[in-house]
Short mmCIF file of C-alpha atoms in Angstrom, two decimals:
data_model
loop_
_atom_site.label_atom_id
_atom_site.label_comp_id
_atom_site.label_asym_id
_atom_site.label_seq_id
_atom_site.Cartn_x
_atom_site.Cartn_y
_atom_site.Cartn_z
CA UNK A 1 -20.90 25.87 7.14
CA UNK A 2 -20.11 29.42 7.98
CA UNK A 3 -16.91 30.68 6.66
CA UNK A 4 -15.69 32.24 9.67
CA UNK A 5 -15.96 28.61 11.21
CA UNK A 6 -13.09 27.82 8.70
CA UNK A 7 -11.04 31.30 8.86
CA UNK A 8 -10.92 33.78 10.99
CA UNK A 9 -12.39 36.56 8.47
CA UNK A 10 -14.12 39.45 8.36
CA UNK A 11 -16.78 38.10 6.04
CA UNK A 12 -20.05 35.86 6.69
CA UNK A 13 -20.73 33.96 4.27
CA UNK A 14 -22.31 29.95 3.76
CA UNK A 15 -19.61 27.05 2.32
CA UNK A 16 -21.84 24.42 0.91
CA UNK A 17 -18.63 22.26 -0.10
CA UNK A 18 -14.84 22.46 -0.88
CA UNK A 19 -13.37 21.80 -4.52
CA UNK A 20 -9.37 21.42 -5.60
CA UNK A 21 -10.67 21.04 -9.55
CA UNK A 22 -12.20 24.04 -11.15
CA UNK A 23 -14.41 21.41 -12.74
CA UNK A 24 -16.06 19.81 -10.16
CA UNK A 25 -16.90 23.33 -8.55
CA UNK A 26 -20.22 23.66 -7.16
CA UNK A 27 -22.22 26.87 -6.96
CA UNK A 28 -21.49 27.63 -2.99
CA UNK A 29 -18.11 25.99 -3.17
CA UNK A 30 -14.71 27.08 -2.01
CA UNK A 31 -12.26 26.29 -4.00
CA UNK A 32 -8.75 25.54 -2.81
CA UNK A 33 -5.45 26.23 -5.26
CA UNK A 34 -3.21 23.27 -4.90
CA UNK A 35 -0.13 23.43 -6.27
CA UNK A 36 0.52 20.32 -8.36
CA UNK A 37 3.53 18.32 -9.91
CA UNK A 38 2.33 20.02 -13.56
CA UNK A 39 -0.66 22.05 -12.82
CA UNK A 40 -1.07 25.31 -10.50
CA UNK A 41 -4.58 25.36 -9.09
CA UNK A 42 -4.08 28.97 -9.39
CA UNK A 43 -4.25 29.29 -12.65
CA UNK A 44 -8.05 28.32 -12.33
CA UNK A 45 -9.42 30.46 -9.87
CA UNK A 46 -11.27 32.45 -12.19
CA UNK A 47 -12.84 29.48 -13.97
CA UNK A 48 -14.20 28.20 -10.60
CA UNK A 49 -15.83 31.92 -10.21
CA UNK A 50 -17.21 31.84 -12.64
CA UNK A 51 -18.48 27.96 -11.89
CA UNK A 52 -20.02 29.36 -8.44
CA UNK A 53 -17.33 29.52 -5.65
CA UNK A 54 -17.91 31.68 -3.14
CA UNK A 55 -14.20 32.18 -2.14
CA UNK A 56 -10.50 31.10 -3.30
CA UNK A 57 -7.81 29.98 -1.00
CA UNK A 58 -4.80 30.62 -2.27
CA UNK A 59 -0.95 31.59 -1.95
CA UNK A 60 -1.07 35.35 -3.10
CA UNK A 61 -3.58 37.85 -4.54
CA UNK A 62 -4.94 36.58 -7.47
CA UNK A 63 -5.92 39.50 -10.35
CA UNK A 64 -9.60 39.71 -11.76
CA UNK A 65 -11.38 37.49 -9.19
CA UNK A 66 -14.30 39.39 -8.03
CA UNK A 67 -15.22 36.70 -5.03
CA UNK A 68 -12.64 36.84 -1.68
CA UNK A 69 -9.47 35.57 -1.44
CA UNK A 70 -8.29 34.02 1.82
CA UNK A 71 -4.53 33.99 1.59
CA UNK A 72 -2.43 31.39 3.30
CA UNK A 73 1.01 30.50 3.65
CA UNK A 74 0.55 27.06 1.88
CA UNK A 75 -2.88 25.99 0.34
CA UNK A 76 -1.64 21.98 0.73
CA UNK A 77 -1.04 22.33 4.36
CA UNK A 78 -4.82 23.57 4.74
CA UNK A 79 -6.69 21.41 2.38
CA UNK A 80 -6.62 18.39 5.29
CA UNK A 81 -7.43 21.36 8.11
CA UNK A 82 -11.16 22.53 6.20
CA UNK A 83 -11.87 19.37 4.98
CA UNK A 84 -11.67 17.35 8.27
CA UNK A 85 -13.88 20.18 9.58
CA UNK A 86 -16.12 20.28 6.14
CA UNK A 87 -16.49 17.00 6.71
CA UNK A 88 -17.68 17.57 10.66
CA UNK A 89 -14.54 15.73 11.73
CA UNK A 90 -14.85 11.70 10.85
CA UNK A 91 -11.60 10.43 12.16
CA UNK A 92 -13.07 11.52 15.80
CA UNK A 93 -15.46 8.86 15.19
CA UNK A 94 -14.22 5.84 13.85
CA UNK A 95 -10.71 3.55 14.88
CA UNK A 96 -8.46 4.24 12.51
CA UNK A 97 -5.45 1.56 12.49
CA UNK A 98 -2.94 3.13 10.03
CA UNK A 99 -0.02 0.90 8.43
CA UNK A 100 3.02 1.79 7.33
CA UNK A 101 6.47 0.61 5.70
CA UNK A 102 8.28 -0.28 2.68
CA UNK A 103 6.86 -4.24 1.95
CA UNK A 104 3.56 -5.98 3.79
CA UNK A 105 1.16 -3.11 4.18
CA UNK A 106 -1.04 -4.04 1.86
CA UNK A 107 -1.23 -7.89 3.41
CA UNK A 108 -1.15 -6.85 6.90
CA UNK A 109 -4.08 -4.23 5.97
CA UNK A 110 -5.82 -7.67 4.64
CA UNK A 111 -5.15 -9.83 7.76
CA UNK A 112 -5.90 -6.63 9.98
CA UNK A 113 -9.16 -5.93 7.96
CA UNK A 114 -10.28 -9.31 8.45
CA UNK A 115 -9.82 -9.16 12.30
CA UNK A 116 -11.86 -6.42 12.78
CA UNK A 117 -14.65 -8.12 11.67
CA UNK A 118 -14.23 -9.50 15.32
CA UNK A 119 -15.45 -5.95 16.94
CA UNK A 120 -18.50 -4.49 16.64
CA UNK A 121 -19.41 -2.00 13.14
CA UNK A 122 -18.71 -2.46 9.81
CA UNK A 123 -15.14 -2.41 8.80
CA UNK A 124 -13.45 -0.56 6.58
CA UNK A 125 -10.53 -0.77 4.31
CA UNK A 126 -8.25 1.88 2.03
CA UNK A 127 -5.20 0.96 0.11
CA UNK A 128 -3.19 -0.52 -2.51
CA UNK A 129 -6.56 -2.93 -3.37
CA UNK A 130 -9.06 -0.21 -3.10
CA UNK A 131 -11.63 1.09 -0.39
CA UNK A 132 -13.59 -1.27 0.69
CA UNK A 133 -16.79 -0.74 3.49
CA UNK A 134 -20.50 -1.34 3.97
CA UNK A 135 -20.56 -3.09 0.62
CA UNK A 136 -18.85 -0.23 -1.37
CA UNK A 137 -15.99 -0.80 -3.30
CA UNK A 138 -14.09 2.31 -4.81
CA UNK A 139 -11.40 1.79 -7.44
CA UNK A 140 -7.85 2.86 -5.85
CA UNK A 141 -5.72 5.89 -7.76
CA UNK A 142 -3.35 6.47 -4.56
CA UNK A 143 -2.35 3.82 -1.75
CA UNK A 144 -3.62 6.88 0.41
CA UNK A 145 -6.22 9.22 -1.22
CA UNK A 146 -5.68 13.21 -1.47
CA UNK A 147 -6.80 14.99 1.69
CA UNK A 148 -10.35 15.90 0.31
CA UNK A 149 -11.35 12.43 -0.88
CA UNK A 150 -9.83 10.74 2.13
CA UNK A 151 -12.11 12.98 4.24
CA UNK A 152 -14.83 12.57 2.57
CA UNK A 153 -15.05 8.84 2.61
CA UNK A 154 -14.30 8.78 6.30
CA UNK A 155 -17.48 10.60 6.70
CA UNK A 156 -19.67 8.29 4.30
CA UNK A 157 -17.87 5.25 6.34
CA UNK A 158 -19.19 7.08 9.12
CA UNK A 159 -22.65 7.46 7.95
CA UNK A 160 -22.66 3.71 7.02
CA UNK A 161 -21.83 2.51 10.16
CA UNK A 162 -18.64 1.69 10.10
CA UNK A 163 -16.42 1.71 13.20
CA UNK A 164 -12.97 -0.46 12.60
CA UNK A 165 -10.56 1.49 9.85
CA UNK A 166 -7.46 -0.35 8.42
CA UNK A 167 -5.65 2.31 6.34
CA UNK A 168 -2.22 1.66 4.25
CA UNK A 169 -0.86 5.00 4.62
CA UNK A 170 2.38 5.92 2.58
CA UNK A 171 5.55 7.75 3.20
CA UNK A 172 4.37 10.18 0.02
CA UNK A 173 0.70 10.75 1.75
CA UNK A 174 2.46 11.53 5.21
CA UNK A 175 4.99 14.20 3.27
CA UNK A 176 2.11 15.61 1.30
CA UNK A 177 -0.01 16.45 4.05
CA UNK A 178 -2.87 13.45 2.81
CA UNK A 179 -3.55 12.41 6.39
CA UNK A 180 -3.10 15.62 8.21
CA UNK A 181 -6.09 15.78 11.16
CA UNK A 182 -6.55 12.01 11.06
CA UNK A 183 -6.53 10.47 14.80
CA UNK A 184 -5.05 7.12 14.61
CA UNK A 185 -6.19 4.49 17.19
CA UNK A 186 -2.94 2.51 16.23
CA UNK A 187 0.40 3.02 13.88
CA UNK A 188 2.25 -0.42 12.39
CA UNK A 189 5.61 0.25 11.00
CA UNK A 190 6.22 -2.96 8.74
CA UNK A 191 10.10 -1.92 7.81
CA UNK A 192 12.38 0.24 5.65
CA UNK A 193 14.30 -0.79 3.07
CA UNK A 194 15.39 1.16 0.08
CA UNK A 195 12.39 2.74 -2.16
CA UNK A 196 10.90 5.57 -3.24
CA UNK A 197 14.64 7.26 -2.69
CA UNK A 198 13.21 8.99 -5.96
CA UNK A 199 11.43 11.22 -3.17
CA UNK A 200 12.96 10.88 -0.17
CA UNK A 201 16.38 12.13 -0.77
CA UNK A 202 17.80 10.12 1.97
CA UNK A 203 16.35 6.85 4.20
CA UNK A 204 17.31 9.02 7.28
CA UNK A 205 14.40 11.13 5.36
CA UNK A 206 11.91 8.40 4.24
CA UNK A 207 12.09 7.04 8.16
CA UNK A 208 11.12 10.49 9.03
CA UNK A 209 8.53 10.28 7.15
CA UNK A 210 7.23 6.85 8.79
CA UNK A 211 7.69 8.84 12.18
CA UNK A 212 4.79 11.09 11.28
CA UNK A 213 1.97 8.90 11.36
CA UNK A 214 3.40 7.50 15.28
CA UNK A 215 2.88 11.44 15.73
CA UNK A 216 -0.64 11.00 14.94
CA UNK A 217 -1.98 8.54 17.62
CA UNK A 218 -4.68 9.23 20.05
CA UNK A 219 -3.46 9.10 23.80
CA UNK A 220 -4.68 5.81 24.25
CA UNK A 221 -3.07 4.73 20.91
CA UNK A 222 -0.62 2.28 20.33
CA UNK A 223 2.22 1.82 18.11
CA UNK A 224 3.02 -1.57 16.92
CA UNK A 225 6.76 -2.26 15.75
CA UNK A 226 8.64 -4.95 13.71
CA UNK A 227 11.49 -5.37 16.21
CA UNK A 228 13.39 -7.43 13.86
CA UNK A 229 14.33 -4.80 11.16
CA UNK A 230 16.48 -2.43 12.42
CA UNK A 231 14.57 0.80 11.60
CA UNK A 232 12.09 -0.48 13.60
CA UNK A 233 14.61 -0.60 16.94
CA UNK A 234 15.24 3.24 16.42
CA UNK A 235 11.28 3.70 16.01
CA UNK A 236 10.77 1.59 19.23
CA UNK A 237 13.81 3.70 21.12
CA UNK A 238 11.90 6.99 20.27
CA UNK A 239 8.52 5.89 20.49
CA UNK A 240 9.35 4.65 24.45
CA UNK A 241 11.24 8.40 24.64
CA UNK A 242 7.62 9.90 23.68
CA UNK A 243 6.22 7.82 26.30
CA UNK A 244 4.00 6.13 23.63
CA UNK A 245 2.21 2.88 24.59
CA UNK A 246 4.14 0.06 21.87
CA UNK A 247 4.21 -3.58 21.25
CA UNK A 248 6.74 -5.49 19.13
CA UNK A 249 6.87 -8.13 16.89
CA UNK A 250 8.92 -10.15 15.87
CA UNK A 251 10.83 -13.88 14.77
CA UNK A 252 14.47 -13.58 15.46
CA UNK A 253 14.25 -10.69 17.85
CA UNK A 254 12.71 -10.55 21.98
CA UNK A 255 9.35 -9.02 20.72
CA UNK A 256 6.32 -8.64 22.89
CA UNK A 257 4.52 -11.03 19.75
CA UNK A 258 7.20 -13.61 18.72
CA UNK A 259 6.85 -16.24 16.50
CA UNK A 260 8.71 -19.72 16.70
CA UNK A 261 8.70 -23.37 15.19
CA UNK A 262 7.52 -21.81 11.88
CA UNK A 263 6.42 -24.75 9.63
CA UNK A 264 5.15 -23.68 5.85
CA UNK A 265 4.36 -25.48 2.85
CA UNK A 266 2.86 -24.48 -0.54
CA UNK A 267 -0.68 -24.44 1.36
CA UNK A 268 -0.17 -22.59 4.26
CA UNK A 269 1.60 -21.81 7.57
CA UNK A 270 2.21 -22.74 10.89
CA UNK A 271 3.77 -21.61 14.34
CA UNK A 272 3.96 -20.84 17.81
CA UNK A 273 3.53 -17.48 19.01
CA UNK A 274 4.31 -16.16 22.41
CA UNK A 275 2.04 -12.83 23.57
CA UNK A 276 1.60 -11.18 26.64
CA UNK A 277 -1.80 -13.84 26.93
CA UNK A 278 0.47 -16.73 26.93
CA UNK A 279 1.32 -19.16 23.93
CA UNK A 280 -0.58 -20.11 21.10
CA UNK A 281 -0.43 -22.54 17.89
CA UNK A 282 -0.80 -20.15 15.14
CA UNK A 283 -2.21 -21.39 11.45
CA UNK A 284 -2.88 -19.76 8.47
CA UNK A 285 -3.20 -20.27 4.62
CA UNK A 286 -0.51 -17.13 3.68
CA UNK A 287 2.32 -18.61 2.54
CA UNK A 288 6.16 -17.47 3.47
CA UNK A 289 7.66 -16.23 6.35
CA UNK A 290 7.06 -12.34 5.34
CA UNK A 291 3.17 -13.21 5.72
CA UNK A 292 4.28 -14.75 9.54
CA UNK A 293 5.35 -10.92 9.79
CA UNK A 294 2.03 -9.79 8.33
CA UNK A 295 0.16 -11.89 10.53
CA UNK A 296 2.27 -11.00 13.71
CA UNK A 297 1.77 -7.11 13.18
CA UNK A 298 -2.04 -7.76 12.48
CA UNK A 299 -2.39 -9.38 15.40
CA UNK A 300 -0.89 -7.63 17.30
CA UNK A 301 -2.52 -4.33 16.57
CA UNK A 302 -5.99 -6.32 17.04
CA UNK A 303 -4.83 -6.87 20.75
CA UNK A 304 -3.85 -3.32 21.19
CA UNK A 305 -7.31 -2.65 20.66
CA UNK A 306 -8.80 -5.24 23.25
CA UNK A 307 -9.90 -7.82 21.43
CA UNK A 308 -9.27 -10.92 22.43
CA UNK A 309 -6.13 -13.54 21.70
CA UNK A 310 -8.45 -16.43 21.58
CA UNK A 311 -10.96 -14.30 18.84
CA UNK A 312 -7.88 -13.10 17.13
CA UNK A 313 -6.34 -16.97 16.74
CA UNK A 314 -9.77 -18.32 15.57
CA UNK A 315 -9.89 -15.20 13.41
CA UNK A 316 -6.45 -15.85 11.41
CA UNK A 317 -7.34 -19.41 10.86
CA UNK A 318 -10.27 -18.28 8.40
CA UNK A 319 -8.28 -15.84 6.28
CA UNK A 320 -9.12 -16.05 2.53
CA UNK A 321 -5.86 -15.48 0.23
CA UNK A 322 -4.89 -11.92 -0.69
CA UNK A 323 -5.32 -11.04 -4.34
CA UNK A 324 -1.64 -11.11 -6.09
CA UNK A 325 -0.52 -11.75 -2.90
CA UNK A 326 1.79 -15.08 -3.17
CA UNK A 327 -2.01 -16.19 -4.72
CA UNK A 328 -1.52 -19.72 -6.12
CA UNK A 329 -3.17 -20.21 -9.57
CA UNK A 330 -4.23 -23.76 -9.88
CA UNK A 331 -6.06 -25.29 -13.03
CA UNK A 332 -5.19 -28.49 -12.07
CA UNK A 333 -1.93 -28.69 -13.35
CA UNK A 334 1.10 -30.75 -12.36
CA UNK A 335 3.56 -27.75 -10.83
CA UNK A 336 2.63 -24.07 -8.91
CA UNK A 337 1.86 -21.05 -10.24
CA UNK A 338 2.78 -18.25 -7.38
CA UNK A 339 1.34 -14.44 -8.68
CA UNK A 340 2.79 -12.08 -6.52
CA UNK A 341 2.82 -7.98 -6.27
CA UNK A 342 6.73 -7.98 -5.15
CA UNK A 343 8.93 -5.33 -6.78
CA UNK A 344 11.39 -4.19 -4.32
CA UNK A 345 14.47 -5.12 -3.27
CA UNK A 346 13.92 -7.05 -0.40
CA UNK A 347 10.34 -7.86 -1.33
CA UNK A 348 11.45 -9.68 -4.47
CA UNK A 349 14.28 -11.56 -2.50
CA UNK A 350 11.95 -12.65 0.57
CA UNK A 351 9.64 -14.31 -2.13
CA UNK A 352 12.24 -15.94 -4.00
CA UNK A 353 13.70 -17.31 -0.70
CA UNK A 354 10.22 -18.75 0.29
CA UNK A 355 9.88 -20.43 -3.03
CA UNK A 356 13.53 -21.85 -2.88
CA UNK A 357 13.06 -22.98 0.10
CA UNK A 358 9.71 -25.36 -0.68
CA UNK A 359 11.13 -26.10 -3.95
CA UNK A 360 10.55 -29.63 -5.23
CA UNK A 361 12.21 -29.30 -8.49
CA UNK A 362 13.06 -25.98 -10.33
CA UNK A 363 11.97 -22.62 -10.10
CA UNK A 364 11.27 -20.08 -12.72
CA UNK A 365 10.32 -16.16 -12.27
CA UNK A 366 8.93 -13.86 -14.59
CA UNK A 367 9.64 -10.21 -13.48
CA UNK A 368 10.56 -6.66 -14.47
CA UNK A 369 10.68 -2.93 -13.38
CA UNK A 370 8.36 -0.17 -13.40
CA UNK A 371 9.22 2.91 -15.72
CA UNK A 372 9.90 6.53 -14.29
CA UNK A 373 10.44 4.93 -11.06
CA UNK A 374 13.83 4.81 -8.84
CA UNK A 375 16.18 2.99 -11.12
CA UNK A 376 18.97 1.87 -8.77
CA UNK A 377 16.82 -1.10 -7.71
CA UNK A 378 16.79 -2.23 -11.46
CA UNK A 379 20.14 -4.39 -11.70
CA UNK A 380 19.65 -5.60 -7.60
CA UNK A 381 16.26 -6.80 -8.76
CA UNK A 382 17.83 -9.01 -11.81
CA UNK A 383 20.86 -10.04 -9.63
CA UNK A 384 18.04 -11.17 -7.03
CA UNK A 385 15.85 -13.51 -9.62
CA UNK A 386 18.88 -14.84 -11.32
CA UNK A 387 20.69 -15.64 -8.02
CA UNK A 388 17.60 -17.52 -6.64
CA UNK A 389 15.70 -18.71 -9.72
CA UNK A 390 16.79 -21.80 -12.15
CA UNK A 391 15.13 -19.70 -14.83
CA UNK A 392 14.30 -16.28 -15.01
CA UNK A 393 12.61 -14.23 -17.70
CA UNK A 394 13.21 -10.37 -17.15
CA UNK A 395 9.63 -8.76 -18.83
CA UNK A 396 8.03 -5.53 -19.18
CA UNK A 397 6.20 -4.00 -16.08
CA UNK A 398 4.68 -0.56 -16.50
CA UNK A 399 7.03 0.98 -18.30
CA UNK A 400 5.38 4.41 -18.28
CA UNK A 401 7.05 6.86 -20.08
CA UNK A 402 10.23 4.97 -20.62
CA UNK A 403 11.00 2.38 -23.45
CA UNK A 404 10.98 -0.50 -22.15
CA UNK A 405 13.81 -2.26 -24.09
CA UNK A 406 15.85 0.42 -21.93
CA UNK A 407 14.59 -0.73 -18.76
CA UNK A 408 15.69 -3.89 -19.21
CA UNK A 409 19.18 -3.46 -20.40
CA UNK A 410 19.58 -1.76 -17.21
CA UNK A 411 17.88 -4.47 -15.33
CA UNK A 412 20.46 -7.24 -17.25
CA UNK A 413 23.43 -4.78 -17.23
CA UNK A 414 26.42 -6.31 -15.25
CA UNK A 415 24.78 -10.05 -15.28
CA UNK A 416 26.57 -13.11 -17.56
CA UNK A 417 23.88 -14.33 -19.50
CA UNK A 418 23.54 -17.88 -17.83
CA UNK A 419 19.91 -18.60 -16.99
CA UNK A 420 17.82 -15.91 -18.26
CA UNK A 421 16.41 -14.43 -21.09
CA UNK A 422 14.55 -11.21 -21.87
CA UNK A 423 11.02 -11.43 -23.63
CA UNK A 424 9.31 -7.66 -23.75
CA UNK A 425 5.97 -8.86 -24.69
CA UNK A 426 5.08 -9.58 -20.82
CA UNK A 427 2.13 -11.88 -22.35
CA UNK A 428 4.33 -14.20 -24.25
CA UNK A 429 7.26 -14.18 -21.50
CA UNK A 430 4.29 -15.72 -18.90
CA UNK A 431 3.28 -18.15 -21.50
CA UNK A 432 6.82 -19.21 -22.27
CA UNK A 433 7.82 -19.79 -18.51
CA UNK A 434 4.25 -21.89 -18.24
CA UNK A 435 5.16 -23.88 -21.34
CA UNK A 436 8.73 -24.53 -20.08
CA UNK A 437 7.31 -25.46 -16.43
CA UNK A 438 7.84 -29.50 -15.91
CA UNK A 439 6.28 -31.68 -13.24
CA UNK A 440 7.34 -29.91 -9.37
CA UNK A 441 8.53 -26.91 -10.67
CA UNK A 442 6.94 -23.28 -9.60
CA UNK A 443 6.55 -20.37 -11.88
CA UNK A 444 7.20 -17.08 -10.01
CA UNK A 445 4.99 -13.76 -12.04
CA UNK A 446 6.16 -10.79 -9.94
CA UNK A 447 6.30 -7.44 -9.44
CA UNK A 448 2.43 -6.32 -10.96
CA UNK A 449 0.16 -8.64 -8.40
CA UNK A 450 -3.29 -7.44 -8.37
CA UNK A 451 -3.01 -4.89 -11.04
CA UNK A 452 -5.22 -5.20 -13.85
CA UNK A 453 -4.09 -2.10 -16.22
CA UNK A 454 -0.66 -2.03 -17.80
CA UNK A 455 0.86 1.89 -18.03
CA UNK A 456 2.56 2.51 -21.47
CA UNK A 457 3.59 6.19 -22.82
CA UNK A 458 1.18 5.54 -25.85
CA UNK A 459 -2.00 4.59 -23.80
CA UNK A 460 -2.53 1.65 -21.18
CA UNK A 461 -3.80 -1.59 -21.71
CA UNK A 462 -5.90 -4.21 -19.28
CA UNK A 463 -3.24 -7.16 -18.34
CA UNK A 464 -3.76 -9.15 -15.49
CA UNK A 465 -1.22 -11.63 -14.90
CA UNK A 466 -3.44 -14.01 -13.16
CA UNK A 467 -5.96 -13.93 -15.94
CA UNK A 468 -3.06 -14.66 -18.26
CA UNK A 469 -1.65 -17.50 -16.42
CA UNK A 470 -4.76 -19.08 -16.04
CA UNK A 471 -5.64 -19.08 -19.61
CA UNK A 472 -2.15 -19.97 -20.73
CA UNK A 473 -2.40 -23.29 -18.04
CA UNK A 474 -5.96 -23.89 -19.98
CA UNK A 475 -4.28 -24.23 -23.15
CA UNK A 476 -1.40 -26.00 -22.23
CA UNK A 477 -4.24 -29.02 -20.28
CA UNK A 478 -6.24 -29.21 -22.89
CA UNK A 479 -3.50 -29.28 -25.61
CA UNK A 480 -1.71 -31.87 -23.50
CA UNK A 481 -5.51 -33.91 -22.68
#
């Protein structure tokens, strides 16, 4: 690609690709100086020169660079612009359905994902569990990828085929310019509750930040709201202002998608939703009435997009279970095993009323917090599990950079020491919640989920929890055979 098809320069010159890493340069490149949380692209102009780049974009005049500099205002605001056109602009051709909100994107990006499957194309997924299309599958390091990466796999989805687009897209990727250029066929808002306040120095600021992607809809887009939480009543008010088509969902609320007579157990769920289409008996394996939120937003984003209620009923009926998503691990033993990836706030407490609320006999919940990570949510978190739970071990998560013995006398700080216990080792606090487990009861691991690495300061380890608890359950049956 020319350059003056990127910049309105002086110069003609070819662009064979675009680079942010002075190592990755490629002789033709142009290399783009992104301004990092530790590292200034900047300081590495020179060593892309000299690995081929035919130009630097940058924030000022750079000394001793021989090749041009095109200087802009700020290099992270046009890293989305050239690669979207690098890229011959992807989002033009696909659907994208972006989702967004504090809890239930990554389900709702499932249940959505699976829908799709209902249109015609391959279907694609990016998020929390990785980016998924055309039988790729790309290990995840954001929820939402950096601009150049995001761009780039829209355009091998693209070339694959691939029509349907379920994207999780965070409140950090929609600050840091990530999805900048994207066209979005439809925006879910899930809810807000406090997180990430780390970054967003106020929620008047992280809703904001939500509002972006509704900014980002095609004409005939659609937003689809959770009526029931109130953030999602302002988004409605403004979206209508914008005269931007939007359906609602909800359970206690008037939503355009409302679901009633909700009937779960430990295998699934049931209930009766009420559409635009009519009324329909709803069933599903998710369990808890935060997936019946899931499922309602899925849907109704699905219909948005003209497929169907009958297709999108029979669709829901076939879902598979979401990795570390309320995922039941069964080795035939006589209580439940419930892995799940909640670690906020209200995540953690919508679990632990679920479980309560099924409960045959007691309930016990391993869980911790996350180092270098907003730390007001620490003590709510324990107050949560030892409210709910008959038994609660407080564990390590990822502790990061911080010791984790700290973490949890902040998590236990302020709480009588009644029915819980703290056991850092996060191995032996799952195996000593199994072993404790009698006939009925249902062992709660939150907070990791899916996640199969384990962050410490002095280098990471693989941990799964499921792995763990399955293993643990072996040697408890065959101890006890």
């Amino acid at each position: 690609m020319n350059i003056k098809s990127l910049f309105n320069v002086e110069q003609d010159f070819e662009v064979t690709g675009i680079a942010t890493d002075n190592r990755q340069v490629k002789p033709g490149d142009l290399f783009v100086c992104i301004k990092g949380y530790t590292v200034d692209g900047h300081r590495f102009a020179k060593s892309a020169e000299e690995a081929g780049a035919v130009a630097i974009v940058c924030e000022y005049e750079l000394e001793n660079i021989a090749i041009p500099q095109i200087i802009v205002k700020d290099t992270a605001v046009e890293l989305p612009r050239l690669a979207h056109l690098m890229f011959n602009k992807p989002t033009e051709k696909l659907n994208l359905f972006g989702l967004t909100g504090t809890n239930g994107k990554t389900t709702t990006a499932y249940i959505l994902e699976h829908l799709l499957t209902g249109f015609e194309g391959h279907v694609g997924y990016i998020g929390t569990n990785g980016i998924r299309y055309a039988n790729h599958y790309i290990e995840p390091k954001n929820t939402t990828p950096e601009p150049l990466s995001l761009q780039r796999i829209f355009h091998e989805m693209v070339e694959e085929g691939v029509k349907q687009v379920a994207i999780e897209v965070s409140s950090h990727a929609l600050e840091l310019h990530r999805v900048d250029y994207c066209q979005f066929k439809v925006a879910l808002f899930t809810n807000l509750t406090p997180e990430h306040l780390d970054f967003h120095p106020t929620m008047d600021d992280y809703f904001e930040a939500k509002y972006k992607l509704f900014e980002m809809l095609t004409p005939d887009g659609h937003g689809i709201v959770n009526l029931d939480d109130e953030y999602g009543e302002k988004l409605v008010n403004r979206l209508k202002e914008s005269q931007t088509a939007v359906y609602t969902y909800g359970i206690e609320s008037d939503a355009d998608f409302k679901a009633e007579d909700i009937h779960m157990t430990s295998f699934g769920t049931s209930f009766k939703l009420t559409c635009p289409e009519g009324i329909y008996e709803v069933q599903t394996p998710l369990l808890g009435r935060f997936n019946v939120y899931n499922a309602l937003g899925a849907m109704a984003s699905a219909y948005s997009a003209s497929m169907p209620m009958e297709q999108i009923i029979a669709l829901i009926k076939t879902l598979s279970p979401v990795d570390g998503r309320m995922e039941i691990i069964n080795e035939g033993q006589d209580f439940t095993v419930i892995v799940d990836y909640a670690h906020t706030p209200d995540g953690v407490e919508k679990v632990l009323e679920f479980v309560t609320g099924i409960k045959q006999n007691g309930v016990k919940v391993v869980i911790g917090c996350p180092g270098d990570r907003d730390r007001t949510k620490r003590p709510v978190i324990a107050k949560l599990s030892v409210d709910y739970a008959d038994d609660v071990i407080f564990t390590t998560d990822d502790p990061h950079s911080e010791d984790p013995v700290d973490i949890l006398n902040e998590m236990v700080s302020g709480i009588k020491p009644m029915n819980y216990e703290v056991i850092v080792d996060r191995i032996e606090a799952i195996e000593t919640a199994i072993n404790k487990a009698q006939k009925n009861d249902i062992v709660l691991i939150a907070g990791r989920g899916h996640e199969q690495i384990q962050y410490w300061k002095s280098g990471n380890i693989r941990l799964d929890d499921r792995e763990v608890a399955k293993e643990v359950l072996r040697r408890r049956l065959e101890k006890n055979a």
